[in-house]
Amino acid sequence: MALSFFNFSPRVLLPPYSSSTLLLVEQLRCLNGCLTVVHSRRSWLRKWPLEGFREKSICVANFASLRSVNSGDENEEESEEEDEVEESMTASTSLEKWDALGLGQAMVDFSGMVDDQFLEQLALEKGTRKVIYHEERGRVLRAMDGCSYKAAAGGSLSNTLVALARLGIHSIGGRQLNVAMAGSVGSDPLGGFFRAKLRRANVNFLSKPVKDGTTGTVIVLTTPDAQRTMLAYQGTSSTVDYDPFLANLVSKTRILIVEGYLLELPHTINTISKACEEARKHGTLIAVTASDISCIERSYEHFWEIISNYVDIVFCNSNEARSLCNLTSKDSPISAARYISHFVPFVSVTDGPHGSYIGVNGEAVYIPSSPCVPVDTCGAGDAYASGILYGILKGVSDLKGIGMLASRVAAVVVGQQGTRLRVVDAGRLVTSFVHHLESSDICSDVESDHISSC
């Protein structure tokens, strides 16, 4: 029995806005293999040819089964010399189509293991994310002298893109995924470091450096209990401009992934809206990461404006999902997943060791967590998102299978020091995923334009 991601309930729901402004809701229905989208707020109707999600009639064995299933950069090859920036950009922008383009903060991560006493001495609250200024960054880095830490091309979004690219190297269907990122780095050495590291991880950073700009950094302090404390210095990364170059990239992309952290930056909100408008014109899917609960609280209306107007895929953890829905900590994450899925075709809600949920059409598929011994929880949600994106880009219709791949990718990253999925682990995960697809009873037509009914 075929089930579409887009056959939404006829109920009319409104986003839980904190303001009194009445916002009309997008009604989505799947008709004859195409997604008809009624934008009441613009008083026009348009029928899109479906691409990615929109070209897929998602096939599930039966509806009853859906209801019942509630950097480490040390492994990278570093032998190649860093190319000149302009040469790298010329080569990388020649592609006709990008599978995934991330729009987010380009940050260099300084990651290290510390004890609770270290945090107490610097008056840092464990497990939080804090925006810092240049002086405080210097103070913390000086305090880390003698500690073991490493630098990596970081940021939440780049973690996802690197993992996706490494899964894509071992791509099912015989074609490697083309993954890129746009954002803002300075013309300083850290900007060159960021670009070179991503390129060696098979992710093309396409934006030009900002003259005299200072590349942003994130200091990630992990304690023995696997809790992470993050200190973000935004620098140039807080400003992402919309220009013809970015518009051209978006028009040639299958999935645009917007990092939620950008939604709390005044200079980038207009850029995101324009990029999403461009994506809509060209049938590009739009995904957004919730990023951080404090980010949602500070930019609540911006999140819902983007979600209700443009977004096809939402990535969040249980706390972020509750915050988006104005739910309390006593509410189940499954309730949040079901609620958000009335506004977007696909939502994933992770709940740490308790598993995760994939929300579709008001229903929620439960994904059990994969076993692991936690070493560093930093990057778990980023890794999870890469598994979901991989399954979507490969046209896989098995929701449970996609979720299990995402869970396993996250477990591998949590069980190591560092936020990056290793190449060898990516190969093993894809091999296991392909074996699952081959042995699954659920219909999947990988790499085809359409997935037929069972």
Tab-separated table of C-alpha atoms in Angstrom:
chain	number	residue	atom	x	y	z
A	1	MET	CA	0.000	0.000	0.000
A	2	ALA	CA	1.597	3.232	-1.105
A	3	LEU	CA	1.976	6.053	1.371
A	4	SER	CA	3.162	9.489	0.337
A	5	PHE	CA	5.118	11.859	2.558
A	6	PHE	CA	2.876	14.578	1.192
A	7	ASN	CA	-0.642	13.287	1.739
A	8	PHE	CA	-1.299	15.656	4.602
A	9	SER	CA	-4.218	15.602	6.978
A	10	PRO	CA	-7.084	17.902	5.945
A	11	ARG	CA	-6.994	19.510	9.387
A	12	VAL	CA	-5.888	23.141	9.373
A	13	LEU	CA	-3.121	23.777	11.908
A	14	LEU	CA	-1.360	26.978	12.786
A	15	PRO	CA	2.275	27.230	13.870
A	16	PRO	CA	2.516	27.926	17.615
A	17	TYR	CA	3.554	31.538	17.142
A	18	SER	CA	4.163	33.611	20.223
A	19	SER	CA	2.799	36.725	18.529
A	20	SER	CA	-0.870	37.335	17.754
A	21	THR	CA	-0.239	37.602	14.019
A	22	LEU	CA	-2.435	35.117	12.152
A	23	LEU	CA	-0.331	33.254	9.615
A	24	LEU	CA	-2.037	31.151	7.008
A	25	VAL	CA	-0.875	27.594	6.589
A	26	GLU	CA	0.455	25.802	3.542
A	27	GLN	CA	-1.825	22.936	2.608
A	28	LEU	CA	-0.090	20.050	0.867
A	29	ARG	CA	-1.622	17.142	-0.952
A	30	CYS	CA	-0.154	14.545	-3.246
A	31	LEU	CA	-2.176	14.324	-6.475
A	32	ASN	CA	-1.252	11.993	-9.316
A	33	GLY	CA	2.423	11.836	-8.326
A	34	CYS	CA	2.831	15.600	-8.064
A	35	LEU	CA	2.785	17.820	-5.018
A	36	THR	CA	0.154	20.523	-5.185
A	37	VAL	CA	1.076	23.352	-2.854
A	38	VAL	CA	-1.477	25.992	-1.986
A	39	HIS	CA	0.195	29.133	-0.662
A	40	SER	CA	-2.839	30.861	0.833
A	41	ARG	CA	-0.690	33.742	2.044
A	42	ARG	CA	0.227	34.578	-1.556
A	43	SER	CA	-3.114	33.626	-3.104
A	44	TRP	CA	-1.618	31.509	-5.832
A	45	LEU	CA	-1.464	27.854	-6.659
A	46	ARG	CA	1.375	26.038	-8.325
A	47	LYS	CA	1.973	22.401	-9.212
A	48	TRP	CA	5.635	21.413	-8.923
A	49	PRO	CA	7.254	18.524	-10.747
A	50	LEU	CA	8.662	16.604	-7.813
A	51	GLU	CA	12.424	16.258	-7.476
A	52	GLY	CA	14.137	14.328	-4.721
A	53	PHE	CA	11.248	14.027	-2.280
A	54	ARG	CA	8.867	15.569	-4.750
A	55	GLU	CA	9.610	13.035	-7.481
A	56	LYS	CA	9.187	10.096	-5.126
A	57	SER	CA	5.968	8.278	-4.322
A	58	ILE	CA	7.213	6.874	-1.029
A	59	CYS	CA	6.463	3.164	-0.794
A	60	VAL	CA	5.914	1.530	2.582
A	61	ALA	CA	4.893	-2.111	3.050
A	62	ASN	CA	1.620	-1.161	4.709
A	63	PHE	CA	0.205	1.700	6.715
A	64	ALA	CA	-0.339	-0.488	9.753
A	65	SER	CA	3.389	-1.184	10.003
A	66	LEU	CA	4.091	2.555	9.976
A	67	ARG	CA	1.720	3.082	12.881
A	68	SER	CA	3.222	0.213	14.871
A	69	VAL	CA	6.778	1.495	14.566
A	70	ASN	CA	6.436	4.325	16.759
A	71	SER	CA	37.620	16.246	13.877
A	72	GLY	CA	38.736	13.999	14.130
A	73	ASP	CA	40.662	14.910	11.009
A	74	GLU	CA	43.490	12.583	11.893
A	75	ASN	CA	42.189	9.964	9.465
A	76	GLU	CA	42.174	12.237	6.444
A	77	GLU	CA	44.807	11.910	3.755
A	78	GLU	CA	46.906	15.021	4.320
A	79	SER	CA	49.638	14.404	1.736
A	80	GLU	CA	48.230	16.611	-0.976
A	81	GLU	CA	49.329	20.224	-1.116
A	82	GLU	CA	46.765	22.975	-0.505
A	83	ASP	CA	45.564	24.361	-3.818
A	84	GLU	CA	45.303	28.040	-4.493
A	85	VAL	CA	41.855	29.296	-3.490
A	86	GLU	CA	40.901	30.634	-6.888
A	87	GLU	CA	41.992	27.444	-8.688
A	88	SER	CA	40.023	25.312	-6.241
A	89	MET	CA	36.912	27.449	-6.698
A	90	THR	CA	37.171	27.354	-10.502
A	91	ALA	CA	37.363	23.567	-10.522
A	92	SER	CA	34.653	23.000	-7.951
A	93	THR	CA	32.019	25.344	-9.387
A	94	SER	CA	32.085	23.696	-12.823
A	95	LEU	CA	29.563	21.025	-11.820
A	96	GLU	CA	26.135	21.210	-13.396
A	97	LYS	CA	24.371	19.976	-10.261
A	98	TRP	CA	25.140	19.713	-6.560
A	99	ASP	CA	23.464	16.980	-4.561
A	100	ALA	CA	23.674	18.973	-1.321
A	101	LEU	CA	24.599	22.577	-0.611
A	102	GLY	CA	24.921	23.714	2.994
A	103	LEU	CA	24.417	27.358	3.937
A	104	GLY	CA	25.823	27.980	7.377
A	105	GLN	CA	28.478	29.295	9.712
A	106	ALA	CA	32.016	28.420	8.658
A	107	MET	CA	33.827	27.940	11.960
A	108	VAL	CA	37.139	26.411	12.984
A	109	ASP	CA	36.735	24.091	15.961
A	110	PHE	CA	39.256	23.818	18.782
A	111	SER	CA	38.253	20.605	20.600
A	112	GLY	CA	39.783	19.333	23.809
A	113	MET	CA	39.178	17.126	26.842
A	114	VAL	CA	39.009	18.942	30.188
A	115	ASP	CA	37.797	18.180	33.705
A	116	ASP	CA	35.070	19.855	35.739
A	117	GLN	CA	37.649	21.885	37.649
A	118	PHE	CA	38.795	23.514	34.415
A	119	LEU	CA	35.261	24.728	33.736
A	120	GLU	CA	34.849	25.961	37.291
A	121	GLN	CA	38.094	27.970	37.137
A	122	LEU	CA	36.841	29.765	34.017
A	123	ALA	CA	33.298	30.141	35.419
A	124	LEU	CA	31.810	28.163	32.529
A	125	GLU	CA	28.501	26.329	32.881
A	126	LYS	CA	28.877	22.753	31.727
A	127	GLY	CA	26.796	21.590	28.782
A	128	THR	CA	25.910	25.054	27.494
A	129	ARG	CA	26.691	27.022	24.336
A	130	LYS	CA	27.861	30.584	24.799
A	131	VAL	CA	28.746	33.348	22.345
A	132	ILE	CA	32.065	34.942	23.307
A	133	TYR	CA	34.193	37.852	22.133
A	134	HIS	CA	37.783	38.020	20.960
A	135	GLU	CA	39.227	38.685	24.417
A	136	GLU	CA	37.455	35.744	26.080
A	137	ARG	CA	38.498	33.431	23.268
A	138	GLY	CA	42.120	34.324	23.946
A	139	ARG	CA	41.659	33.776	27.687
A	140	VAL	CA	40.234	30.283	27.214
A	141	LEU	CA	42.844	29.240	24.656
A	142	ARG	CA	45.617	30.420	26.962
A	143	ALA	CA	44.111	28.355	29.764
A	144	MET	CA	44.201	25.333	27.453
A	145	ASP	CA	47.981	25.543	27.055
A	146	GLY	CA	49.301	22.136	27.990
A	147	CYS	CA	45.963	20.449	27.314
A	148	SER	CA	45.515	18.074	24.412
A	149	TYR	CA	43.277	19.625	21.773
A	150	LYS	CA	42.995	19.732	18.015
A	151	ALA	CA	41.751	22.087	15.330
A	152	ALA	CA	39.271	21.105	12.630
A	153	ALA	CA	37.062	22.719	10.022
A	154	GLY	CA	34.048	22.664	12.288
A	155	GLY	CA	30.615	24.014	12.804
A	156	SER	CA	27.489	21.919	13.069
A	157	LEU	CA	26.658	22.047	9.373
A	158	SER	CA	30.145	21.166	8.134
A	159	ASN	CA	30.094	18.076	10.365
A	160	THR	CA	26.944	16.932	8.566
A	161	LEU	CA	28.322	17.731	5.120
A	162	VAL	CA	31.606	15.899	5.712
A	163	ALA	CA	29.779	12.805	6.965
A	164	LEU	CA	27.400	12.971	3.985
A	165	ALA	CA	30.303	13.292	1.545
A	166	ARG	CA	32.086	10.329	3.131
A	167	LEU	CA	28.961	8.219	2.949
A	168	GLY	CA	28.603	9.438	-0.635
A	169	ILE	CA	32.066	8.169	-1.613
A	170	HIS	CA	30.694	4.654	-1.146
A	171	SER	CA	27.489	5.633	-2.855
A	172	ILE	CA	24.919	3.004	-3.760
A	173	GLY	CA	23.870	3.209	-7.377
A	174	GLY	CA	27.435	3.812	-8.544
A	175	ARG	CA	27.501	7.626	-8.376
A	176	GLN	CA	29.414	9.650	-5.809
A	177	LEU	CA	27.517	12.467	-4.119
A	178	ASN	CA	28.610	16.034	-4.855
A	179	VAL	CA	28.550	18.040	-1.619
A	180	ALA	CA	29.318	21.737	-1.138
A	181	MET	CA	29.050	24.520	1.422
A	182	ALA	CA	28.581	28.274	1.233
A	183	GLY	CA	29.150	30.716	4.049
A	184	SER	CA	31.678	33.260	5.173
A	185	VAL	CA	35.334	32.970	6.145
A	186	GLY	CA	37.964	35.656	6.538
A	187	SER	CA	41.086	36.116	4.461
A	188	ASP	CA	43.117	35.053	7.513
A	189	PRO	CA	45.028	31.735	7.854
A	190	LEU	CA	42.088	30.116	9.656
A	191	GLY	CA	39.898	30.777	6.605
A	192	GLY	CA	42.404	29.014	4.357
A	193	PHE	CA	42.626	26.191	6.889
A	194	PHE	CA	38.829	25.768	6.862
A	195	ARG	CA	38.619	25.643	3.072
A	196	ALA	CA	41.513	23.212	2.694
A	197	LYS	CA	40.225	20.834	5.379
A	198	LEU	CA	36.751	20.660	3.850
A	199	ARG	CA	38.167	20.117	0.371
A	200	ARG	CA	40.250	17.193	1.590
A	201	ALA	CA	37.082	15.739	3.109
A	202	ASN	CA	35.444	15.957	-0.349
A	203	VAL	CA	33.301	18.989	0.513
A	204	ASN	CA	33.775	22.056	-1.679
A	205	PHE	CA	33.642	25.374	0.169
A	206	LEU	CA	32.552	27.717	-2.605
A	207	SER	CA	32.332	31.215	-1.089
A	208	LYS	CA	35.155	33.704	-1.550
A	209	PRO	CA	37.035	34.888	1.551
A	210	VAL	CA	36.022	38.220	3.078
A	211	LYS	CA	38.862	40.699	2.767
A	212	ASP	CA	40.318	41.586	6.188
A	213	GLY	CA	37.695	39.332	7.816
A	214	THR	CA	38.289	37.129	10.869
A	215	THR	CA	37.148	33.518	10.608
A	216	GLY	CA	34.854	32.358	13.405
A	217	THR	CA	35.886	29.699	15.911
A	218	VAL	CA	34.169	27.343	18.346
A	219	ILE	CA	35.988	26.033	21.417
A	220	VAL	CA	34.500	22.650	22.341
A	221	LEU	CA	35.361	21.492	25.872
A	222	THR	CA	34.392	17.877	26.595
A	223	THR	CA	34.382	16.487	30.140
A	224	PRO	CA	34.826	12.778	31.072
A	225	ASP	CA	31.033	12.340	31.300
A	226	ALA	CA	30.849	13.117	27.535
A	227	GLN	CA	29.155	16.500	28.121
A	228	ARG	CA	30.314	19.317	25.873
A	229	THR	CA	30.574	23.023	26.610
A	230	MET	CA	30.786	25.227	23.529
A	231	LEU	CA	32.180	28.747	23.231
A	232	ALA	CA	31.468	30.398	19.887
A	233	TYR	CA	33.349	33.389	18.510
A	234	GLN	CA	31.411	34.351	15.375
A	235	GLY	CA	33.767	36.743	13.624
A	236	THR	CA	33.071	37.024	9.889
A	237	SER	CA	30.935	33.877	10.048
A	238	SER	CA	28.014	35.921	11.388
A	239	THR	CA	27.500	37.646	8.028
A	240	VAL	CA	26.457	35.756	4.899
A	241	ASP	CA	25.532	37.902	1.916
A	242	TYR	CA	23.113	36.958	-0.860
A	243	ASP	CA	24.551	37.607	-4.296
A	244	PRO	CA	24.266	36.213	-7.872
A	245	PHE	CA	26.987	33.659	-7.095
A	246	LEU	CA	24.984	32.134	-4.224
A	247	ALA	CA	21.748	32.305	-6.237
A	248	ASN	CA	23.414	30.331	-9.030
A	249	LEU	CA	24.607	27.678	-6.585
A	250	VAL	CA	21.148	27.274	-5.074
A	251	SER	CA	19.579	26.904	-8.523
A	252	LYS	CA	21.884	23.952	-9.234
A	253	THR	CA	21.252	22.084	-5.979
A	254	ARG	CA	19.030	19.107	-5.121
A	255	ILE	CA	18.894	19.819	-1.367
A	256	LEU	CA	19.702	23.143	0.316
A	257	ILE	CA	20.526	22.701	4.020
A	258	VAL	CA	20.196	25.850	6.124
A	259	GLU	CA	21.938	25.908	9.496
A	260	GLY	CA	19.560	27.211	12.161
A	261	TYR	CA	22.285	29.243	13.861
A	262	LEU	CA	22.050	31.686	10.943
A	263	LEU	CA	18.471	32.543	11.890
A	264	GLU	CA	19.588	34.403	15.014
A	265	LEU	CA	21.978	36.610	13.052
A	266	PRO	CA	20.298	39.837	11.835
A	267	HIS	CA	22.477	40.116	8.746
A	268	THR	CA	21.634	36.653	7.432
A	269	ILE	CA	17.842	36.392	7.738
A	270	ASN	CA	17.280	38.222	4.453
A	271	THR	CA	19.905	36.018	2.790
A	272	ILE	CA	18.127	32.859	3.939
A	273	SER	CA	14.740	34.067	2.710
A	274	LYS	CA	16.125	34.929	-0.720
A	275	ALA	CA	18.008	31.647	-0.972
A	276	CYS	CA	14.821	29.736	-0.099
A	277	GLU	CA	12.840	31.683	-2.682
A	278	GLU	CA	15.446	30.784	-5.294
A	279	ALA	CA	15.336	27.148	-4.203
A	280	ARG	CA	11.570	27.056	-4.621
A	281	LYS	CA	11.863	28.391	-8.184
A	282	HIS	CA	14.107	25.494	-9.171
A	283	GLY	CA	12.460	22.641	-7.283
A	284	THR	CA	15.262	22.422	-4.738
A	285	LEU	CA	14.386	20.741	-1.461
A	286	ILE	CA	15.011	22.849	1.643
A	287	ALA	CA	16.165	21.436	4.973
A	288	VAL	CA	16.768	23.370	8.181
A	289	THR	CA	18.593	22.362	11.350
A	290	ALA	CA	17.161	23.582	14.644
A	291	SER	CA	20.772	23.869	15.912
A	292	ASP	CA	20.224	24.890	19.542
A	293	ILE	CA	17.316	25.473	21.943
A	294	SER	CA	18.575	28.910	22.969
A	295	CYS	CA	18.845	29.811	19.297
A	296	ILE	CA	15.188	28.829	18.801
A	297	GLU	CA	14.086	30.828	21.821
A	298	ARG	CA	15.877	33.949	20.595
A	299	SER	CA	14.641	33.593	17.003
A	300	TYR	CA	11.350	31.769	17.421
A	301	GLU	CA	9.329	33.708	14.866
A	302	HIS	CA	12.125	33.597	12.292
A	303	PHE	CA	12.252	29.806	12.604
A	304	TRP	CA	8.535	29.414	12.051
A	305	GLU	CA	8.466	31.925	9.236
A	306	ILE	CA	11.072	29.903	7.338
A	307	ILE	CA	9.566	26.520	8.271
A	308	SER	CA	5.978	27.363	7.362
A	309	ASN	CA	6.907	29.149	4.134
A	310	TYR	CA	9.679	27.058	2.635
A	311	VAL	CA	10.980	24.034	4.492
A	312	ASP	CA	10.638	20.374	3.447
A	313	ILE	CA	12.866	18.752	6.107
A	314	VAL	CA	13.494	19.705	9.748
A	315	PHE	CA	16.300	18.260	11.904
A	316	CYS	CA	16.074	18.750	15.680
A	317	ASN	CA	16.592	17.021	19.004
A	318	SER	CA	13.806	16.445	21.534
A	319	ASN	CA	14.388	19.688	23.464
A	320	GLU	CA	14.549	21.744	20.274
A	321	ALA	CA	11.377	20.088	18.968
A	322	ARG	CA	9.508	20.850	22.192
A	323	SER	CA	10.686	24.443	22.018
A	324	LEU	CA	9.454	24.779	18.436
A	325	CYS	CA	6.049	23.467	19.507
A	326	ASN	CA	5.837	25.385	22.807
A	327	LEU	CA	5.640	22.081	24.690
A	328	THR	CA	6.950	21.389	28.181
A	329	SER	CA	9.692	18.967	29.193
A	330	LYS	CA	6.961	16.549	30.320
A	331	ASP	CA	5.656	16.206	26.766
A	332	SER	CA	6.910	13.286	24.702
A	333	PRO	CA	9.175	13.996	21.725
A	334	ILE	CA	6.828	11.858	19.646
A	335	SER	CA	4.134	14.510	20.152
A	336	ALA	CA	6.479	17.185	18.838
A	337	ALA	CA	7.457	15.034	15.854
A	338	ARG	CA	3.829	14.457	14.943
A	339	TYR	CA	2.953	18.128	15.330
A	340	ILE	CA	5.809	19.492	13.227
A	341	SER	CA	5.097	16.883	10.529
A	342	HIS	CA	1.823	18.677	9.791
A	343	PHE	CA	3.847	21.624	8.472
A	344	VAL	CA	6.738	19.908	6.698
A	345	PRO	CA	6.842	16.637	4.731
A	346	PHE	CA	9.636	15.180	6.884
A	347	VAL	CA	10.954	15.838	10.402
A	348	SER	CA	13.503	13.931	12.471
A	349	VAL	CA	13.609	14.288	16.259
A	350	THR	CA	16.532	12.694	18.101
A	351	ASP	CA	16.291	11.790	21.775
A	352	GLY	CA	19.820	10.671	22.664
A	353	PRO	CA	20.075	7.114	24.039
A	354	HIS	CA	16.267	6.840	23.953
A	355	GLY	CA	16.256	6.695	20.141
A	356	SER	CA	14.676	9.026	17.621
A	357	TYR	CA	11.503	9.671	15.651
A	358	ILE	CA	10.779	10.380	12.006
A	359	GLY	CA	7.600	12.400	11.595
A	360	VAL	CA	5.586	12.095	8.382
A	361	ASN	CA	2.003	13.182	7.759
A	362	GLY	CA	1.077	13.385	11.426
A	363	GLU	CA	2.555	9.973	12.187
A	364	ALA	CA	5.876	9.129	13.860
A	365	VAL	CA	8.208	6.229	13.122
A	366	TYR	CA	10.252	5.201	16.171
A	367	ILE	CA	13.947	4.481	15.555
A	368	PRO	CA	15.744	2.670	18.391
A	369	SER	CA	19.199	3.944	19.331
A	370	SER	CA	22.244	1.996	18.189
A	371	PRO	CA	24.415	0.635	21.010
A	372	CYS	CA	27.708	2.369	21.746
A	373	VAL	CA	29.966	3.401	24.603
A	374	PRO	CA	29.765	7.222	24.610
A	375	VAL	CA	33.098	9.004	24.406
A	376	ASP	CA	32.102	12.404	22.994
A	377	THR	CA	28.512	13.406	22.265
A	378	CYS	CA	29.605	16.424	20.201
A	379	GLY	CA	28.374	16.060	16.638
A	380	ALA	CA	25.864	13.257	17.294
A	381	GLY	CA	22.902	15.149	15.830
A	382	ASP	CA	25.014	16.367	12.909
A	383	ALA	CA	25.989	12.789	12.088
A	384	TYR	CA	22.388	11.620	12.375
A	385	ALA	CA	21.278	14.236	9.842
A	386	SER	CA	23.875	13.000	7.344
A	387	GLY	CA	22.372	9.512	7.388
A	388	ILE	CA	18.892	10.896	6.743
A	389	LEU	CA	20.134	13.088	3.877
A	390	TYR	CA	22.023	10.176	2.346
A	391	GLY	CA	18.911	8.014	2.276
A	392	ILE	CA	16.802	10.804	0.790
A	393	LEU	CA	19.347	11.647	-1.900
A	394	LYS	CA	19.593	7.996	-2.878
A	395	GLY	CA	15.816	7.779	-3.225
A	396	VAL	CA	15.322	5.146	-0.525
A	397	SER	CA	11.716	4.647	0.551
A	398	ASP	CA	12.287	2.602	3.726
A	399	LEU	CA	11.770	5.136	6.515
A	400	LYS	CA	12.844	2.718	9.230
A	401	GLY	CA	15.938	1.784	7.223
A	402	ILE	CA	16.929	5.421	6.689
A	403	GLY	CA	16.432	6.104	10.392
A	404	MET	CA	18.521	3.090	11.414
A	405	LEU	CA	21.360	4.212	9.132
A	406	ALA	CA	21.217	7.680	10.714
A	407	SER	CA	21.212	6.142	14.204
A	408	ARG	CA	24.245	3.994	13.409
A	409	VAL	CA	26.178	6.937	11.961
A	410	ALA	CA	25.461	8.916	15.138
A	411	ALA	CA	26.517	5.997	17.363
A	412	VAL	CA	29.851	5.676	15.566
A	413	VAL	CA	30.592	9.381	16.071
A	414	VAL	CA	29.511	9.332	19.732
A	415	GLY	CA	31.823	6.361	20.330
A	416	GLN	CA	34.937	8.252	19.250
A	417	GLN	CA	36.782	11.435	20.104
A	418	GLY	CA	35.963	14.040	17.466
A	419	THR	CA	32.923	15.013	15.436
A	420	ARG	CA	33.857	13.608	12.017
A	421	LEU	CA	32.734	10.293	10.590
A	422	ARG	CA	35.801	8.336	9.458
A	423	VAL	CA	36.045	7.192	5.849
A	424	VAL	CA	36.464	3.533	6.808
A	425	ASP	CA	33.415	3.692	9.094
A	426	ALA	CA	31.374	5.351	6.329
A	427	GLY	CA	32.188	2.469	3.980
A	428	ARG	CA	31.166	-0.105	6.562
A	429	LEU	CA	27.898	1.697	7.301
A	430	VAL	CA	26.925	1.977	3.632
A	431	THR	CA	27.722	-1.698	3.033
A	432	SER	CA	25.447	-2.651	5.926
A	433	PHE	CA	22.748	-0.285	4.656
A	434	VAL	CA	22.851	-1.787	1.154
A	435	HIS	CA	22.559	-5.267	2.663
A	436	HIS	CA	19.490	-4.104	4.600
A	437	LEU	CA	17.876	-2.735	1.447
A	438	GLU	CA	18.536	-5.935	-0.478
A	439	SER	CA	16.993	-8.076	2.232
A	440	SER	CA	14.119	-5.735	3.098
A	441	ASP	CA	10.511	-6.507	2.219
A	442	ILE	CA	9.918	-2.804	1.679
A	443	CYS	CA	9.965	-1.653	-1.907
A	444	SER	CA	12.904	0.573	-2.860
A	445	ASP	CA	13.936	1.706	-6.313
A	446	VAL	CA	17.274	3.375	-5.657
A	447	GLU	CA	18.561	5.932	-8.183
A	448	SER	CA	15.383	5.894	-10.271
A	449	ASP	CA	13.161	8.879	-10.940
A	450	HIS	CA	10.172	7.245	-9.298
A	451	ILE	CA	9.512	4.679	-6.620
A	452	SER	CA	6.580	2.519	-7.610
A	453	SER	CA	3.950	1.024	-5.356
A	454	CYS	CA	4.542	-2.463	-3.959
